[in-house]
XYZ file of C-alpha atoms in Angstrom:
402
model
C -25.123 6.671 -11.111
C -24.166 4.022 -13.784
C -21.716 3.833 -16.350
C -20.943 2.456 -19.526
C -18.027 3.028 -21.096
C -14.738 2.170 -22.840
C -11.008 2.707 -22.126
C -7.606 2.294 -23.772
C -6.191 1.692 -20.314
C -8.301 0.728 -17.396
C -6.400 1.003 -13.869
C -7.929 -0.401 -10.809
C -7.094 1.303 -7.698
C -6.433 5.295 -6.702
C -3.817 4.546 -4.514
C -0.105 5.769 -5.198
C 0.838 3.027 -7.518
C -2.412 3.490 -9.644
C -1.773 7.287 -9.840
C 1.879 7.713 -10.389
C 1.428 4.704 -13.229
C -1.281 7.140 -14.975
C 0.914 9.703 -14.169
C 3.898 8.396 -16.518
C 1.529 6.753 -19.130
C 0.382 10.593 -19.427
C 4.206 11.532 -19.402
C 4.903 9.205 -22.350
C 2.035 10.090 -24.573
C -0.679 7.488 -23.508
C -4.473 8.542 -23.065
C -7.949 7.368 -22.785
C -7.068 6.304 -19.277
C -9.912 5.284 -16.801
C -9.155 4.939 -13.048
C -11.733 3.332 -10.707
C -11.821 3.300 -6.945
C -13.897 1.898 -4.407
C -13.891 4.711 -1.886
C -15.658 8.070 -2.482
C -12.161 9.774 -1.550
C -8.375 9.275 -2.102
C -6.312 7.942 0.663
C -8.805 6.132 2.746
C -6.256 3.091 2.866
C -2.620 2.254 2.768
C -1.358 5.218 0.561
C -3.121 7.698 3.025
C -2.626 5.916 6.136
C 1.061 5.229 6.328
C 3.812 7.220 8.159
C 4.987 9.473 4.877
C 8.409 8.485 5.313
C 10.428 8.436 2.123
C 12.952 5.295 2.362
C 16.307 5.488 1.157
C 17.167 2.027 0.023
C 18.993 0.748 3.472
C 16.649 -2.403 4.120
C 16.629 -3.848 0.888
C 18.824 -6.900 -0.418
C 20.712 -5.388 -3.528
C 19.403 -7.777 -6.029
C 15.739 -6.786 -4.941
C 13.123 -4.732 -6.603
C 12.802 -3.003 -3.650
C 16.603 -2.017 -3.629
C 16.636 -1.068 -7.374
C 13.129 1.068 -7.175
C 13.592 2.980 -3.345
C 16.374 5.351 -3.953
C 15.278 6.753 -7.270
C 11.504 6.654 -6.155
C 12.794 8.678 -3.234
C 14.799 11.578 -5.195
C 11.657 11.789 -7.946
C 9.169 12.035 -4.937
C 11.320 15.051 -3.169
C 11.510 16.297 -6.695
C 7.819 16.291 -7.103
C 7.183 18.119 -3.751
C 9.322 20.660 -4.368
C 8.056 21.456 -7.735
C 4.391 21.231 -6.075
C 5.358 22.774 -3.058
C 3.946 20.250 -0.925
C 5.419 19.500 2.845
C 8.581 17.879 3.255
C 10.972 17.566 5.453
C 14.313 16.422 4.446
C 16.065 15.620 8.123
C 17.390 11.878 7.473
C 16.684 9.265 10.263
C 18.737 7.167 12.733
C 18.785 3.537 13.108
C 19.920 2.729 16.675
C 20.925 -0.962 18.213
C 18.864 -2.119 21.457
C 21.389 -4.549 22.564
C 25.011 -5.685 21.326
C 23.490 -8.773 19.431
C 22.235 -6.236 17.009
C 25.617 -4.789 15.823
C 26.029 -7.063 12.945
C 22.499 -6.473 11.817
C 23.792 -2.880 12.101
C 26.917 -3.858 9.862
C 24.728 -5.974 7.062
C 22.228 -2.975 6.678
C 25.357 -0.064 6.339
C 26.512 -3.054 3.832
C 22.969 -2.897 1.966
C 22.770 0.719 2.120
C 26.046 1.024 0.234
C 25.160 -1.361 -2.134
C 21.840 0.275 -3.100
C 23.508 4.164 -3.344
C 21.901 5.243 -0.168
C 24.340 7.843 1.871
C 24.985 6.479 4.996
C 27.285 7.076 8.195
C 28.212 4.702 10.643
C 28.113 6.962 13.764
C 29.508 6.991 17.526
C 26.855 7.901 20.735
C 28.607 11.172 20.644
C 27.609 11.888 17.182
C 24.089 10.249 17.525
C 23.486 13.195 20.549
C 24.330 16.136 18.144
C 21.778 14.650 15.764
C 18.980 13.150 18.007
C 20.108 14.057 21.736
C 17.361 11.823 22.953
C 18.081 8.873 21.165
C 19.779 5.466 22.597
C 21.994 3.377 21.150
C 24.677 0.523 21.877
C 28.399 1.409 20.922
C 27.018 2.725 17.350
C 24.180 3.932 15.085
C 23.607 4.377 11.545
C 22.731 7.763 9.711
C 20.813 7.978 6.947
C 21.260 11.272 5.106
C 18.496 10.830 2.008
C 15.322 9.661 4.269
C 12.613 12.384 4.149
C 9.063 12.707 5.413
C 6.058 13.903 2.994
C 2.436 14.398 3.465
C 0.974 11.017 1.820
C -2.718 12.742 1.168
C -0.993 15.886 -0.167
C 0.893 13.969 -2.419
C -2.442 12.100 -3.611
C -4.591 14.927 -4.182
C -1.810 16.554 -5.969
C -1.577 13.519 -8.683
C -4.833 13.415 -8.813
C -5.179 16.932 -9.702
C -2.613 16.707 -12.320
C -4.068 13.997 -13.891
C -7.673 15.915 -14.142
C -5.982 18.582 -15.826
C -4.317 16.408 -18.154
C -7.592 15.601 -19.960
C -6.184 11.960 -20.836
C -7.548 10.921 -17.469
C -11.166 10.164 -16.000
C -11.890 8.985 -12.370
C -14.926 7.184 -11.315
C -14.943 7.060 -7.476
C -17.143 5.024 -5.425
C -16.812 2.047 -8.070
C -15.464 -1.311 -7.271
C -14.642 -3.998 -9.591
C -16.527 -7.431 -9.014
C -15.500 -9.531 -11.857
C -14.488 -9.768 -15.517
C -16.827 -10.508 -18.736
C -14.859 -12.304 -21.232
C -11.469 -11.145 -21.624
C -11.936 -7.541 -22.304
C -14.694 -6.233 -19.845
C -14.724 -5.165 -16.009
C -17.811 -5.604 -14.233
C -18.231 -3.168 -11.488
C -20.309 -1.406 -8.921
C -21.276 0.918 -11.483
C -21.259 -0.636 -14.862
C -19.331 -2.087 -17.310
C -16.030 -0.983 -18.535
C -14.454 -2.023 -21.998
C -10.539 -1.992 -21.705
C -7.704 -2.990 -24.190
C -5.137 -2.729 -21.416
C -5.829 -3.191 -17.791
C -3.506 -2.382 -14.843
C -4.365 -4.040 -11.178
C -3.330 -1.416 -8.867
C -5.740 -2.340 -6.221
C -3.467 -2.060 -3.090
C -4.914 -4.893 -0.317
C -7.143 -6.206 -2.824
C -4.361 -6.722 -5.755
C -4.720 -10.638 -5.212
C -8.453 -10.556 -5.363
C -8.255 -8.569 -9.067
C -5.516 -10.474 -9.822
C -7.749 -13.892 -9.459
C -10.380 -12.643 -12.034
C -7.758 -13.030 -14.580
C -6.360 -16.056 -13.211
C -2.907 -14.666 -12.200
C -1.258 -15.208 -8.897
C -3.534 -18.168 -7.433
C -0.741 -19.590 -5.541
C -0.558 -16.457 -3.392
C -2.673 -15.563 -0.482
C -2.869 -11.995 1.596
C -2.541 -11.503 4.956
C -3.346 -8.264 6.683
C -0.920 -7.018 9.532
C -2.509 -4.191 11.440
C -0.307 -1.195 12.341
C -1.026 1.128 15.011
C 0.175 4.204 15.999
C 0.478 6.458 19.250
C 1.515 10.244 19.904
C 4.151 11.845 21.726
C 2.402 14.645 23.743
C 3.265 18.014 22.109
C 4.279 19.427 25.619
C 6.648 16.516 26.469
C 10.159 17.727 27.662
C 12.023 15.707 24.702
C 11.275 15.624 21.390
C 12.364 13.553 18.059
C 14.186 15.723 15.313
C 13.379 13.377 12.451
C 13.155 9.851 12.870
C 14.422 6.917 15.045
C 14.314 2.975 13.684
C 15.523 0.308 15.589
C 17.431 -2.321 14.004
C 14.710 -4.755 12.498
C 14.870 -8.476 11.857
C 15.803 -8.601 8.295
C 14.190 -12.165 7.850
C 10.659 -10.322 7.925
C 9.343 -7.240 6.240
C 8.723 -5.104 9.202
C 10.978 -2.445 10.410
C 9.735 -2.242 14.559
C 8.055 0.330 16.399
C 9.981 3.715 15.636
C 9.540 7.885 16.193
C 8.837 9.904 12.953
C 8.419 13.597 13.260
C 5.848 14.425 10.524
C 5.770 17.327 8.450
C 2.933 18.856 10.201
C 5.126 18.573 13.585
C 3.461 15.646 15.432
C 6.088 13.039 16.276
C 4.335 9.138 16.048
C 5.675 6.357 17.845
C 4.555 2.924 15.574
C 3.237 1.181 13.887
C 3.019 -2.008 15.202
C 2.841 -5.550 12.617
C -0.265 -7.336 14.424
C -1.595 -9.790 12.160
C -5.211 -8.842 11.577
C -8.963 -10.132 10.580
C -9.740 -8.108 7.742
C -8.195 -6.287 4.752
C -9.693 -2.794 6.584
C -9.724 -4.505 10.219
C -8.634 -0.802 11.680
C -10.333 -1.342 14.738
C -10.374 -4.324 17.432
C -13.281 -5.409 15.847
C -14.205 -2.357 12.904
C -13.251 -4.179 9.902
C -13.451 -7.699 10.579
C -15.333 -9.207 7.542
C -16.303 -12.542 6.022
C -12.629 -13.323 5.553
C -12.154 -13.176 8.929
C -12.301 -17.250 9.276
C -9.926 -18.035 6.247
C -7.359 -15.166 7.237
C -7.604 -17.002 10.829
C -6.706 -20.550 9.395
C -3.992 -19.144 7.186
C -2.315 -17.348 10.225
C -2.569 -20.902 12.138
C -1.113 -22.688 9.011
C 1.527 -20.020 8.979
C 2.190 -19.834 12.777
C 2.665 -23.614 12.688
C 5.068 -23.435 9.158
C 6.702 -20.368 9.113
C 9.131 -19.697 12.247
C 9.305 -15.502 10.952
C 5.484 -15.261 11.080
C 5.407 -17.265 14.626
C 7.803 -14.727 16.268
C 5.772 -11.824 14.855
C 2.091 -13.542 15.939
C 3.617 -14.330 19.547
C 5.095 -10.793 20.085
C 3.030 -7.862 18.072
C -0.887 -8.921 19.482
C 0.736 -7.773 22.966
C 1.287 -4.377 21.797
C -2.396 -3.622 21.934
C -1.635 -2.918 25.435
C -0.319 0.709 25.814
C 1.991 -0.301 28.830
C 3.726 -3.312 26.060
C 3.854 -0.498 23.491
C 5.635 2.075 25.452
C 8.202 -0.140 26.899
C 9.132 -1.425 23.146
C 9.583 2.558 22.385
C 10.947 3.160 25.042
C 14.367 0.864 24.163
C 14.959 3.312 21.438
C 15.399 6.703 23.711
C 17.038 7.646 26.774
C 14.002 9.391 28.301
C 10.396 9.021 27.744
C 7.279 8.640 30.405
C 3.988 6.882 30.018
C 1.883 9.661 30.590
C 3.644 11.543 27.246
C 2.279 8.858 25.001
C -1.198 8.885 23.754
C -3.449 7.269 21.869
C -3.520 8.540 17.742
C -6.291 8.017 15.526
C -3.582 6.819 12.605
C -3.975 3.214 12.013
C -2.796 1.436 9.024
C -3.358 -2.300 7.225
C -0.136 -3.889 5.404
C -1.501 -6.221 2.999
C 1.109 -8.895 3.185
C 1.390 -11.288 0.566
C 2.497 -15.256 1.173
C 3.536 -17.777 -1.265
C 1.266 -20.272 -0.409
C 3.469 -23.078 -2.009
C 6.402 -22.361 0.708
C 4.840 -20.550 3.552
C 6.783 -17.812 2.805
C 6.293 -14.163 3.321
C 6.996 -12.596 -0.302
C 9.518 -10.050 0.639
C 9.720 -8.120 -2.613
C 7.320 -6.321 -4.902
C 5.680 -8.395 -7.474
C 4.666 -7.154 -11.168
C 3.117 -9.633 -13.018
C 2.376 -9.258 -16.562
C -0.222 -11.596 -18.427
C -1.140 -10.642 -21.856
C -3.023 -7.195 -21.920
C -3.024 -6.936 -17.982
C -0.365 -6.034 -15.145
C -0.895 -6.857 -11.942
C 1.098 -4.993 -9.156
C 1.554 -7.540 -6.491
C 2.830 -7.214 -2.862
C 2.516 -3.366 -2.879
C 3.992 -2.897 0.784
C 6.642 -0.666 2.209
C 8.497 1.209 0.809
C 6.055 1.106 -2.114
C 4.974 4.816 -1.457
C 8.962 5.917 -1.614
C 9.533 3.509 -4.891
C 6.460 4.454 -6.315
C 7.253 6.848 -9.259
C 10.171 4.776 -10.096
C 7.955 1.592 -10.376
C 5.882 3.456 -12.688
C 8.676 4.593 -14.743
C 9.928 1.091 -15.031
C 6.350 -0.819 -15.651
C 5.455 2.146 -18.540
C 8.800 1.663 -20.141
C 8.444 -2.116 -20.375
C 5.252 -2.915 -20.669
C 3.512 -0.094 -22.414
C 6.254 1.399 -24.614
C 8.245 -1.129 -25.920
C 5.812 -2.567 -27.982
C 4.603 -5.349 -25.582
């Protein structure tokens, strides 16, 4: 099928960012929107492969876009799930310490959470046992009241249905943007699409799409692989909500943790293993033509960035089940190797790097350039933040005469 069409607003990417921006555009009176998606269905990549956790603004520096959008995004997404009857668990989560050296970081998380408006309690071991009987901590832990869990694919499916029923949005699936002709014609695998406004919500390919417009050329994208495992259904211990470790707040990864899904499965993960492709979901599967350049960039970061070096030295070993198990077992009182099994869930986290400074970009980036808008570094908590981000983006760039 070949198309030759025109849109007032063209959105590239039907992940959670693209869909929520389209939803907000429709809500504020915009129409004639075309969304192209390179896959034949929704949720094939990050938006459909994440843990489904709605974060509560605990980890992020209070002056960041992540902090400003996360908690309200959580509330908006929970309200949407309730309105649409979508699966939702509102069980909160605990963050536990593995050593005494992590206690000052736990205190910093409490400070950040409070500054960001999150409802959190510092709890002792007795209180922890009443919430998560199998969780283990040193001295104290943090309990987050507002953390919740959703079914990401159900959310995506519902949003797409809403947009189609609005009559203002057209989806073109299996359609990848390949370039730009002039300043207002997108070249795609299904033909040309003329547009007046453009939104780049391309996820792991956001920097490639931005490159068509000469935007963000100082950034590189390094993919990290998130491998999950499962707790056996008949294990004699379980998890009521989520058990997270205290993370290294110098990097954007939260560490292997336990999460009960809305369907009752308890996942362990994800890892943050440097990957060799934006879709490198297997050990070899998904390694693409970019593998050599990614490996070179990994090497440069290894030599220049201490935070990345720590990740590169420790995470790949978690491919080994015994190493993964040992890491997860530090969070709980009881866990047997035979009760942890392989899971099909694997994700890729498309982490942006400022190549001028060789630093991992810790925040979302929203870059406006003329009639185009680019959502860069859409990493966790992008799913949680999406509805709030969409409101801010549309209000500033579409409803303010810009």
